[in-house]
Amino acid sequence: MAILVNSDTRLLIQGITGSFGARHAQLSLDYGTQVVAGVTPGKGGQRFANTVPIFDTVGSAVKETGATVSVIFVPPPFAADAILEGVEAGLDLVVCITEGIPVNDMVKVKHAMRGSKTRLIGPNCPGIVTPGTGPDSTGGCRIGIAPGYIHRRGNIGVVSRSGTLTYEAVWQLTTRGYGQSTCVGIGGDPVNGTSHRDVLEMFNNDPETEAIIMIGEIGGTGEEEAAAWAKEHCRKPIAAFIAGATAPPGRRMGHAGAIVSGGKGTAAAKIAAMEEAGIAVSPTPAEMAQTLLNILKK
Amino acid sequence: MNIHEYQARELFAEFNVATQPGRVAFTPEEAHKIAADLGGKIVVKAQIHAGGRGKGTFESGFKGGVHLCDTPKEASDLAAQMLGQVLVTHQTGPVGKEVSKVFVGEAVDITRELYVAILIDRATSAPVVIASTEGGVDIEAVAEESPEKILRVLIDPTLGLMPFQTRDIAIALGLTGPLLNQTSKLLTNLYRLFLERDCSMVEINPLVVTSTGKVLALDAKFNFDDNALYRQPSIVAMRDVTEEDPREVEASKSDLNYIGLDGNIACLVNGAGLAMATMDIIQYAGGSPANFLDVGGGASREQVTAAFKIILADPKVEGILVNIFGGIMDCNIIATGIVEAARETALSIPLVVRLEGNNVAAGKKTLAESGLPLISGEDILDAANKIVAAVKATA
């Protein structure tokens, strides 16, 4: 039912007392997410919002509260360490929001994580939302920085590298009466924990997800790999949008991973791969939901 | 972040990556002194952040940004022809770049030209050495036409580049006998540089073998991981803002993520993906995007005003499209910021605003009641169509 997280998920927040972490911890609590612990070294023993216990370490937070998922709001110089602390504590899932982690740090993190049971999502991502059934979709699980109210419980899976483009797609769906099973932001960095292909596979195996919107951008070959996988294995209809057709080559377009390098990673190549795989491609960001709905009606 | 060839040589010197002796000169007199110190045949190379210097032409008519000579006097004469002049190459575009420094080095007698680079391979999330016997040419063409001539060696991030791997690479490049250990050492030091200076790419093209049996890095291109600059003060110190787009230099002072393009319709957006998509849709609607601009999570009045000022400083801009999805940010706060920025900059070109999200009704009301001739877009496509039409109407 949905993927990765749901209303039962017990979440801990690394960096809960920083201004960024605190703000989104409160919004997640307001949404009905089960925020069971926070971790800020040196502030163990205090409480966040008078309810959430704060610990010095992820290990002690997990031991005391049974949290299985962490979200990281820790600044770039310390974020790789925070991820590995979560892995060491045996979490099922670590979602790293932090933008600006040095690539070399992420190369080491990914290498160190091989074989561990922990899945990493991000870094440089908006997080994950599994919408609830309350007003404005409250009662679900909101991990990260997405606005909760735009969501609606339903059957469309959304996976994206971009934050605000995700919100656009989600809002287009919600306002047309179509809800979402889970929305996953995999983030804009070149080296990250989870790919488009990984999430497509999860949606494919999720009984609640009936169709998928996939949002990509220039840089790397993740979308092409996802398209190739989908062609062979995905039983559910997919609509996609790829941003960056007008991006100049060799420039990093905001996201560290959004760069056309040595002629590789262009929007045109990704769109061609999508179409080759039978994935419907929206020509503009305004038509993402409509593109999916058009193929659903067939 | 890019650096000049002479700065790349400084890095090579620091990390003991063998390169041709020489130094940078800012005046013909300095060029003379360096040439005299080096003795022998000399090469003088214009220092700009662009390739194709050898075949380029100066605006003065002087041909070539790379010259050989035999005496210190000739070296200083060549420097005088280059310094303060604008060099146009196929990579600079017709505008060219002004040359303010030249590299004066020992000319080398080249017997072989090879290629070696280290970068992060995205598919495997690991560093990789790319090497080829085809140096001194465009490596992308080699990859296209003779992919079998490109060697890729993946590096284990925990172990680093192992000595045996460097020897395999040397042998694959035909660098055997007395060249083997030199090459092995060069590659080992190159990887150390790559790692310790947080490079995203270092490319040596060409890596040369000289007639005196030396293996040298003759030219190098570096890209540094912007995310790591906070811990690389010596690299940050190498930044040459005169080589960067002045609009982008200005934008970075206000913490705005801005990339200048060539078109006439500017955009201001929150979120990198949405910003790219907005550039795309401007083109889709028949316009030409003037920039990429991500204001991120903070579309405050100050940021929007700073952004408008940078946009308006570009004489090519004839219209502005603001596209904001207010997720957590209140659309009315954003709308107020836009109105105040438009007033403060005395905005007189068409402005289309598309707002969506939190408190959007109040935001749209603020825009409508502002008394400013701004246009509201219903959705992203409608907004793009409207700005393209408005700019055409004022043409």
XYZ file of C-alpha atoms in Angstrom:
693
model
C 0.000 0.000 0.000
C 1.822 3.052 -1.305
C 5.589 2.654 -1.338
C 8.382 3.246 1.178
C 6.340 5.087 3.809
C 2.777 5.383 5.059
C 0.831 6.763 8.005
C 2.344 4.120 10.298
C 5.943 5.107 9.563
C 7.932 6.168 12.592
C 10.185 9.028 11.531
C 13.206 10.585 13.161
C 14.583 13.949 12.082
C 18.324 14.586 12.015
C 18.914 18.329 12.381
C 15.529 18.911 14.018
C 16.673 21.967 15.959
C 18.208 23.900 13.040
C 15.842 26.504 11.567
C 15.307 24.540 8.343
C 14.747 21.227 10.132
C 12.549 22.727 12.815
C 10.260 24.428 10.326
C 9.662 21.251 8.380
C 9.453 19.079 11.474
C 6.508 21.216 12.562
C 4.872 21.032 9.131
C 5.254 17.250 9.123
C 3.720 17.051 12.568
C 0.843 19.271 11.421
C 0.324 16.898 8.496
C -0.058 13.969 10.892
C 3.306 12.347 10.287
C 4.540 10.240 13.198
C 7.632 12.197 14.112
C 8.872 10.109 17.035
C 12.361 11.512 17.570
C 14.820 14.206 16.679
C 18.611 14.026 16.662
C 20.874 17.013 17.339
C 24.236 16.247 18.932
C 24.441 18.076 22.234
C 20.719 18.609 22.642
C 19.843 15.100 23.792
C 17.255 15.161 26.557
C 15.412 18.231 25.250
C 12.072 18.175 23.491
C 10.979 19.630 20.196
C 7.567 21.354 20.215
C 7.154 19.996 23.743
C 6.489 16.544 22.392
C 9.240 15.082 20.280
C 12.189 13.733 22.291
C 15.616 14.799 21.053
C 18.644 12.494 21.171
C 22.373 12.967 20.712
C 22.698 10.048 18.325
C 20.623 8.188 15.762
C 21.454 4.898 17.466
C 19.963 5.989 20.785
C 16.926 7.499 19.050
C 16.252 4.222 17.255
C 16.749 2.200 20.419
C 14.365 4.340 22.467
C 11.620 5.024 19.922
C 11.742 2.282 17.283
C 12.083 4.812 14.470
C 12.811 3.100 11.128
C 13.140 6.094 8.807
C 15.216 9.257 9.068
C 15.107 12.568 7.255
C 18.285 14.653 7.224
C 18.319 18.458 7.461
C 22.008 18.733 8.245
C 24.318 21.277 6.502
C 26.513 20.012 3.628
C 29.817 19.624 5.515
C 28.191 17.202 7.970
C 25.531 15.527 5.865
C 27.531 12.549 4.575
C 28.372 11.656 8.149
C 24.700 11.980 9.094
C 23.690 9.582 6.315
C 26.247 6.991 7.401
C 25.153 7.319 11.022
C 21.632 6.410 9.908
C 22.928 3.431 7.943
C 24.978 2.260 10.917
C 21.896 2.451 13.129
C 20.141 -0.011 10.846
C 17.411 2.245 9.499
C 15.241 1.015 6.626
C 15.301 4.373 4.875
C 17.294 7.590 5.004
C 15.974 10.625 3.121
C 18.580 13.351 2.717
C 17.192 16.798 1.904
C 20.534 18.612 2.041
C 21.681 20.392 -1.094
C 25.390 21.052 -1.615
C 27.099 17.883 -0.404
C 30.487 17.495 -2.141
C 30.359 14.822 -4.842
C 33.397 13.036 -3.406
C 31.569 12.644 -0.097
C 28.595 11.053 -1.843
C 30.869 8.736 -3.841
C 32.275 7.474 -0.532
C 28.852 7.220 1.099
C 27.417 5.208 -1.762
C 30.378 2.902 -1.755
C 30.213 2.400 1.998
C 26.479 1.652 1.824
C 26.797 -1.251 -0.585
C 25.224 -4.341 0.895
C 23.528 -2.511 3.737
C 19.803 -2.876 4.302
C 19.301 0.893 4.296
C 17.892 2.651 1.245
C 19.033 6.219 0.674
C 16.827 8.720 -1.117
C 18.531 11.934 -2.232
C 20.514 13.943 -1.391
C 19.316 17.321 -2.633
C 15.733 16.130 -2.765
C 12.373 17.405 -1.503
C 11.571 14.089 0.201
C 8.606 11.705 0.067
C 4.874 12.118 0.640
C 2.323 9.363 1.004
C -0.928 11.360 1.258
C -3.485 10.700 3.961
C -7.248 10.650 3.819
C -7.912 13.622 6.094
C -8.683 17.212 4.984
C -5.963 18.529 2.638
C -4.620 14.948 2.598
C -3.510 15.084 6.238
C -3.030 11.883 8.152
C -0.416 10.558 5.762
C 3.355 10.677 5.928
C 5.195 13.827 4.859
C 8.993 13.521 4.875
C 10.972 16.553 3.754
C 9.852 19.924 2.445
C 6.916 19.417 0.101
C 3.715 21.345 0.766
C 1.245 18.837 2.182
C -2.030 20.398 1.079
C -1.395 19.973 -2.672
C -1.661 16.193 -2.335
C -4.652 13.887 -2.398
C -4.800 10.177 -1.605
C -5.101 8.125 -4.776
C -3.449 5.808 -7.275
C -0.891 7.772 -9.273
C 2.774 7.355 -8.376
C 5.011 10.376 -8.961
C 8.817 10.218 -9.162
C 10.977 13.228 -9.932
C 14.408 14.835 -9.702
C 12.919 18.291 -9.199
C 10.983 19.673 -6.223
C 8.748 22.364 -7.676
C 8.090 20.418 -10.877
C 6.814 17.613 -8.646
C 4.472 20.018 -6.897
C 3.220 21.223 -10.271
C 2.461 17.645 -11.396
C 0.860 16.738 -8.082
C -1.325 19.862 -8.115
C -2.353 19.208 -11.724
C -3.461 15.707 -10.683
C -5.196 16.771 -7.474
C -7.168 19.555 -9.158
C -8.365 17.070 -11.786
C -9.576 14.713 -9.068
C -6.727 12.213 -9.345
C -4.822 11.388 -6.164
C -1.370 10.039 -5.534
C -0.183 6.796 -3.942
C 3.279 8.111 -3.086
C 5.355 11.024 -4.410
C 9.113 10.468 -4.369
C 11.733 13.134 -4.967
C 15.012 11.431 -5.872
C 16.828 14.735 -6.001
C 19.037 16.756 -8.304
C 22.521 15.478 -7.478
C 24.692 13.457 -9.848
C 25.493 10.792 -7.251
C 22.456 9.753 -5.263
C 20.927 6.822 -3.456
C 17.871 5.909 -5.509
C 17.216 6.181 -9.222
C 14.126 6.668 -11.373
C 14.383 3.013 -12.309
C 14.398 1.937 -8.641
C 11.201 3.853 -7.946
C 9.460 2.671 -11.117
C 10.097 -0.876 -9.966
C 8.591 -0.127 -6.567
C 5.516 1.455 -8.165
C 5.210 -1.507 -10.511
C 5.054 -3.829 -7.491
C 2.657 -1.649 -5.485
C -0.989 -2.777 -5.720
C -2.201 0.738 -4.918
C -0.328 2.433 -7.791
C -2.129 2.222 -11.141
C -0.159 4.718 -13.224
C 2.989 6.773 -12.951
C 4.282 10.247 -13.719
C 8.040 10.446 -14.104
C 9.815 13.837 -14.181
C 13.414 14.074 -15.324
C 15.938 16.614 -16.495
C 19.218 16.902 -18.329
C 22.330 15.155 -17.039
C 23.322 11.526 -16.586
C 21.509 8.519 -18.016
C 19.034 7.716 -15.255
C 15.950 8.403 -17.339
C 17.255 6.256 -20.199
C 17.941 3.360 -17.833
C 14.478 3.736 -16.335
C 12.898 3.763 -19.791
C 14.761 0.609 -20.819
C 13.655 -1.130 -17.635
C 10.065 0.024 -18.036
C 9.881 -1.236 -21.607
C 10.670 -4.769 -20.427
C 8.973 -4.864 -17.042
C 6.488 -2.100 -16.265
C 2.846 -3.128 -16.501
C 1.505 0.305 -15.662
C 1.118 3.329 -17.936
C 3.754 6.052 -17.546
C 3.760 9.692 -18.597
C 6.962 11.712 -18.427
C 8.291 15.245 -18.677
C 11.956 16.095 -19.214
C 13.200 19.578 -18.333
C 16.188 21.311 -19.856
C 15.698 21.151 -23.629
C 16.940 24.747 -23.827
C 19.805 24.399 -21.368
C 23.211 25.394 -22.822
C 25.791 22.570 -22.845
C 28.375 22.320 -20.101
C 26.473 24.487 -17.596
C 25.157 23.269 -14.257
C 21.488 24.339 -14.262
C 20.874 24.816 -10.582
C 20.971 21.130 -9.698
C 24.499 19.691 -9.476
C 23.395 16.799 -11.675
C 21.652 18.914 -14.310
C 24.468 19.301 -16.797
C 24.983 18.211 -20.401
C 28.552 16.888 -20.382
C 30.504 15.994 -23.484
C 27.283 15.944 -25.482
C 25.725 13.395 -23.141
C 22.641 13.726 -20.988
C 20.561 15.889 -23.307
C 16.813 16.283 -22.981
C 16.412 15.135 -26.586
C 18.149 11.820 -25.906
C 16.009 11.225 -22.837
C 12.790 12.052 -24.642
C 13.764 9.707 -27.467
C 14.441 6.920 -24.949
C 11.049 7.505 -23.284
C 9.185 7.388 -26.571
C 11.081 4.290 -27.654
C 9.877 2.614 -24.472
C 6.256 3.536 -25.034
C 6.238 6.253 -22.386
C 4.032 9.246 -23.227
C 6.040 12.467 -23.064
C 4.397 15.749 -22.107
C 5.618 18.542 -24.402
C 5.351 21.150 -21.630
C 5.299 21.217 -17.821
C 1.678 22.430 -18.036
C 0.459 19.150 -19.496
C 2.045 16.480 -17.293
C -1.169 15.265 -15.693
C -3.187 15.613 -18.881
C -0.651 13.519 -20.784
C -1.142 10.709 -18.284
C -4.899 11.044 -18.239
C -5.005 10.872 -22.018
C -3.349 7.458 -22.005
C -5.393 6.255 -19.028
C -8.562 6.846 -20.967
C -7.415 4.586 -23.789
C 34.527 26.859 -11.621
C 37.204 27.132 -14.335
C 40.854 28.135 -14.035
C 43.551 29.330 -16.439
C 46.209 27.074 -17.911
C 48.903 28.736 -15.811
C 46.901 28.046 -12.644
C 46.509 24.422 -13.714
C 50.296 24.301 -13.979
C 50.584 25.651 -10.448
C 48.355 22.824 -9.261
C 50.431 20.331 -11.205
C 53.586 21.725 -9.625
C 52.017 21.475 -6.182
C 51.095 17.835 -6.742
C 54.204 16.865 -8.645
C 52.466 16.128 -11.938
C 55.202 16.554 -14.534
C 54.600 19.462 -16.863
C 56.603 21.746 -19.116
C 58.660 24.377 -17.242
C 57.434 27.965 -17.522
C 55.602 30.817 -15.796
C 52.924 33.365 -16.407
C 53.783 36.885 -17.580
C 51.598 39.989 -17.325
C 53.945 42.294 -19.236
C 56.409 41.924 -22.144
C 59.247 42.644 -19.707
C 58.197 39.722 -17.529
C 57.991 37.524 -20.617
C 61.542 38.525 -21.492
C 62.839 37.628 -18.040
C 61.093 34.253 -17.956
C 62.371 33.367 -21.434
C 65.885 34.354 -20.405
C 65.665 32.214 -17.255
C 64.472 29.202 -19.202
C 66.868 29.496 -22.112
C 66.443 27.575 -25.355
C 63.363 27.467 -27.549
C 60.300 29.151 -26.008
C 56.533 28.877 -26.408
C 54.272 31.866 -25.660
C 50.584 31.044 -25.064
C 47.705 33.455 -24.476
C 45.840 32.649 -21.251
C 42.066 32.651 -21.660
C 39.362 30.224 -20.471
C 38.791 28.810 -23.929
C 40.336 26.348 -26.325
C 41.348 26.732 -29.937
C 43.905 29.416 -29.095
C 46.482 28.182 -31.592
C 44.136 28.725 -34.530
C 42.548 31.893 -33.182
C 43.032 35.435 -34.444
C 43.417 38.670 -32.512
C 41.155 41.589 -33.314
C 44.337 43.505 -34.226
C 44.869 41.029 -37.060
C 47.722 39.203 -35.363
C 47.240 35.489 -36.000
C 47.484 32.713 -33.446
C 47.367 32.700 -29.651
C 50.240 30.171 -29.399
C 53.718 30.911 -30.845
C 57.188 29.454 -30.719
C 60.327 31.591 -30.667
C 64.048 31.369 -30.065
C 65.089 34.408 -28.024
C 63.871 36.398 -25.022
C 63.424 39.448 -27.284
C 61.134 37.495 -29.574
C 59.239 36.251 -26.538
C 58.641 39.766 -25.258
C 57.627 40.942 -28.767
C 55.092 38.112 -28.991
C 53.793 38.933 -25.524
C 53.391 42.572 -26.565
C 51.288 41.469 -29.558
C 48.979 39.457 -27.305
C 48.662 41.327 -24.019
C 45.716 43.706 -23.859
C 44.389 42.399 -27.188
C 41.186 40.463 -27.840
C 41.637 36.882 -29.087
C 38.816 35.226 -31.045
C 38.762 31.402 -31.255
C 36.089 28.938 -32.316
C 35.312 28.450 -28.639
C 35.113 32.078 -27.530
C 32.448 33.081 -30.005
C 32.813 36.178 -32.201
C 33.104 38.452 -29.152
C 36.455 36.887 -28.203
C 38.272 37.351 -24.896
C 40.817 39.928 -23.833
C 44.234 38.491 -23.021
C 45.740 39.879 -19.836
C 48.373 37.225 -19.240
C 50.533 34.848 -21.264
C 52.286 31.626 -20.374
C 55.979 31.609 -21.286
C 57.417 28.112 -21.253
C 60.098 25.787 -22.515
C 59.103 24.564 -25.958
C 59.051 20.792 -26.072
C 59.818 18.496 -28.951
C 56.808 16.208 -29.055
C 57.053 12.630 -30.325
C 53.641 11.387 -29.156
C 50.371 12.996 -28.091
C 48.049 11.088 -25.763
C 44.944 11.794 -23.720
C 44.171 11.167 -20.066
C 41.348 12.405 -17.864
C 39.877 11.638 -14.474
C 36.221 12.281 -13.752
C 33.281 10.888 -11.816
C 31.412 8.231 -13.761
C 27.739 8.828 -13.031
C 26.614 5.363 -14.045
C 28.789 3.667 -11.397
C 29.108 6.599 -8.960
C 32.860 6.123 -8.878
C 35.894 7.985 -10.197
C 37.210 6.739 -13.543
C 40.389 7.254 -15.544
C 39.793 7.756 -19.258
C 42.882 7.295 -21.421
C 43.545 7.214 -25.141
C 46.430 7.062 -27.571
C 44.610 9.771 -29.557
C 45.791 12.965 -27.904
C 45.751 16.519 -29.211
C 42.343 16.058 -30.850
C 38.710 16.277 -29.815
C 38.149 13.278 -27.549
C 34.427 13.282 -28.202
C 35.145 12.686 -31.882
C 37.409 9.780 -30.928
C 34.656 8.334 -28.718
C 32.273 8.630 -31.651
C 34.499 7.222 -34.390
C 36.913 4.871 -32.633
C 35.508 3.947 -29.238
C 37.941 1.029 -29.030
C 40.719 3.597 -28.651
C 39.285 4.811 -25.356
C 40.330 2.995 -22.201
C 38.241 3.333 -19.025
C 39.587 2.226 -15.661
C 37.229 2.436 -12.684
C 38.696 3.492 -9.370
C 37.571 1.971 -6.080
C 36.757 4.990 -3.877
C 38.105 3.293 -0.776
C 41.398 2.104 -2.292
C 42.003 4.974 -4.684
C 43.904 4.567 -7.926
C 46.169 1.588 -7.332
C 49.750 1.594 -8.640
C 49.109 -1.578 -10.648
C 46.198 0.196 -12.361
C 48.463 3.092 -13.342
C 50.911 0.626 -14.892
C 48.114 -1.082 -16.842
C 47.120 2.305 -18.225
C 50.709 3.208 -19.149
C 51.187 -0.059 -20.988
C 47.865 0.302 -22.798
C 49.098 3.691 -24.008
C 52.343 2.153 -25.233
C 54.405 3.890 -22.550
C 56.853 1.165 -21.705
C 60.499 0.953 -20.669
C 61.741 4.169 -19.021
C 58.381 5.811 -19.683
C 56.426 3.289 -17.616
C 57.334 4.425 -14.125
C 57.187 8.118 -15.046
C 53.651 7.661 -16.286
C 52.651 5.614 -13.277
C 53.889 8.383 -10.978
C 52.142 11.080 -13.022
C 48.814 9.264 -12.881
C 49.117 8.571 -9.160
C 49.777 12.234 -8.469
C 47.013 13.303 -10.825
C 44.477 11.218 -8.919
C 45.741 12.624 -5.627
C 45.157 16.116 -7.021
C 41.697 15.127 -8.284
C 40.723 13.912 -4.842
C 42.376 16.477 -2.607
C 41.153 19.469 -4.623
C 37.628 18.069 -5.114
C 37.753 18.124 -8.896
C 34.789 16.988 -10.906
C 37.070 16.590 -13.901
C 40.709 16.970 -14.807
C 41.647 16.496 -18.442
C 45.164 16.420 -19.874
C 45.057 16.845 -23.625
C 47.690 16.348 -24.805
C 49.777 14.233 -22.498
C 53.028 14.202 -24.460
C 56.159 12.148 -24.800
C 59.136 14.335 -25.675
C 62.167 13.488 -27.765
C 64.196 13.569 -24.534
C 62.109 10.728 -23.107
C 59.905 12.722 -20.747
C 56.179 12.252 -20.178
C 54.586 15.673 -19.574
C 51.156 17.191 -19.154
C 51.227 19.832 -21.845
C 47.762 21.344 -21.425
C 45.091 20.789 -18.820
C 41.459 21.596 -18.194
C 39.972 21.470 -14.728
C 36.421 21.540 -13.423
C 35.897 21.825 -9.701
C 32.934 20.555 -7.716
C 31.079 23.752 -6.796
C 29.667 21.972 -3.755
C 33.161 21.490 -2.372
C 34.455 25.035 -2.801
C 33.635 25.782 0.831
C 36.548 23.508 1.750
C 38.896 24.533 -1.061
C 40.002 28.102 -0.283
C 43.077 27.855 -2.506
C 40.877 26.958 -5.472
C 38.408 29.737 -4.705
C 41.355 32.136 -4.689
C 42.000 31.182 -8.334
C 38.601 32.411 -9.502
C 38.891 34.941 -12.348
C 35.661 36.911 -12.425
C 36.745 38.753 -15.569
C 36.282 35.455 -17.410
C 32.718 35.053 -16.178
C 29.500 36.540 -17.486
C 29.169 39.831 -15.515
C 25.432 39.195 -15.036
C 26.259 35.926 -13.318
C 28.925 37.512 -11.144
C 26.367 40.115 -10.027
C 23.730 37.473 -9.392
C 25.999 35.374 -7.232
C 26.486 38.396 -4.958
C 22.748 38.322 -4.208
C 22.746 34.547 -3.796
C 20.668 34.114 -6.936
C 21.212 31.107 -9.138
C 21.431 32.773 -12.552
C 22.761 31.703 -15.940
C 22.697 34.185 -18.817
C 21.543 33.072 -22.253
C 21.059 34.969 -25.495
C 17.319 35.442 -25.812
C 14.898 38.293 -25.159
C 12.432 36.837 -22.660
C 13.723 36.663 -19.112
C 12.296 34.387 -16.440
C 12.279 34.251 -12.671
C 11.226 30.982 -11.059
C 11.426 29.105 -7.782
C 13.124 25.747 -8.161
C 15.780 24.624 -10.636
C 13.638 22.022 -12.411
C 10.733 24.420 -12.813
C 13.172 27.129 -13.950
C 14.561 24.874 -16.691
C 11.029 23.911 -17.673
C 10.097 27.605 -17.852
C 12.986 28.352 -20.226
C 11.819 25.385 -22.299
C 8.218 26.522 -22.469
C 9.221 30.038 -23.515
C 10.900 28.470 -26.526
C 7.959 26.116 -27.041
C 5.686 29.154 -27.200
C 7.879 30.713 -29.892
C 10.086 32.934 -27.744
C 13.745 32.901 -26.819
C 14.760 32.535 -23.168
C 17.199 35.178 -21.894
C 18.271 33.367 -18.741
C 17.902 30.665 -16.145
C 17.033 32.099 -12.741
C 16.138 30.115 -9.661
C 15.242 32.215 -6.611
C 14.958 29.022 -4.578
C 12.825 28.973 -1.499
C 13.234 32.680 -0.825
C 11.222 34.775 -3.246
C 11.337 37.748 -0.893
C 10.900 41.344 -2.035
C 14.650 41.950 -1.760
C 15.515 38.898 -3.833
C 12.899 39.620 -6.486
C 14.112 43.234 -6.716
C 17.737 42.119 -7.011
C 16.668 39.606 -9.667
C 14.713 42.209 -11.653
C 17.707 44.544 -11.594
C 20.016 41.881 -12.980
C 17.483 40.888 -15.620
C 16.905 44.504 -16.650
C 20.634 45.191 -16.911
C 20.595 42.879 -19.931
C 19.809 45.114 -22.942
C 18.441 42.174 -24.912
C 15.584 41.546 -22.467
C 12.211 42.682 -23.806
C 9.852 40.919 -21.426
C 9.789 39.031 -18.145
C 7.942 35.872 -17.161
C 7.648 35.199 -13.435
C 6.599 31.611 -12.686
C 6.226 30.718 -9.043
C 4.668 27.686 -7.425
C 4.157 28.836 -3.852
C 4.305 25.567 -1.994
C 4.868 26.664 1.519
C 5.572 30.251 0.577
C 2.488 32.420 0.577
C 1.556 33.561 -2.942
C 0.366 36.889 -1.618
C 3.752 37.597 -0.080
C 5.359 36.741 -3.404
C 2.875 38.910 -5.309
C 3.560 41.844 -2.997
C 7.279 41.378 -3.574
C 6.817 41.356 -7.340
C 4.700 44.514 -7.303
C 7.194 46.359 -5.136
C 10.137 45.210 -7.262
C 8.368 46.327 -10.434
C 7.759 49.752 -8.878
C 11.290 50.084 -7.557
C 12.860 49.250 -10.906
C 10.300 51.406 -12.787
C 9.579 48.377 -14.926
C 8.466 49.374 -18.406
C 8.652 46.131 -20.365
C 5.880 43.490 -20.422
C 5.639 41.381 -17.277
C 3.582 38.185 -17.086
C 3.136 36.573 -13.703
C 1.930 33.064 -13.161
C 1.330 32.156 -9.538
C 0.008 28.916 -8.160
C -0.255 27.324 -4.747
C -0.657 28.593 -1.227
C -3.046 31.585 -0.919
C -3.002 32.113 -4.669
C -6.358 33.919 -4.767
C -5.047 36.707 -2.553
C -1.869 36.837 -4.586
C -3.738 37.254 -7.846
C -5.850 39.991 -6.268
C -2.723 41.869 -5.197
C -1.395 41.712 -8.748
C -4.696 42.799 -10.281
C -5.083 45.761 -7.916
C -1.475 46.932 -8.187
C -2.218 49.444 -10.923
C 0.759 48.070 -12.817
C 0.322 46.844 -16.392
C 1.257 43.310 -15.476
C -0.492 40.330 -17.018
C -1.620 37.221 -15.164
C -1.104 33.753 -16.634
C -3.665 31.047 -15.882
C -1.225 28.197 -16.164
C 2.388 27.874 -17.326
C 1.517 27.477 -21.005
C -0.935 30.384 -20.948
C 1.723 32.533 -19.254
C 4.360 31.602 -21.841
C 1.994 32.355 -24.722
C 1.086 35.696 -23.186
C 4.653 36.902 -22.688
C 5.648 35.900 -26.202
C 2.624 37.747 -27.584
C 3.236 40.814 -25.415
C 6.868 41.066 -26.525
C 5.885 40.683 -30.176
C 3.292 43.430 -29.744
C 5.874 45.895 -28.466
C 8.390 45.064 -31.189
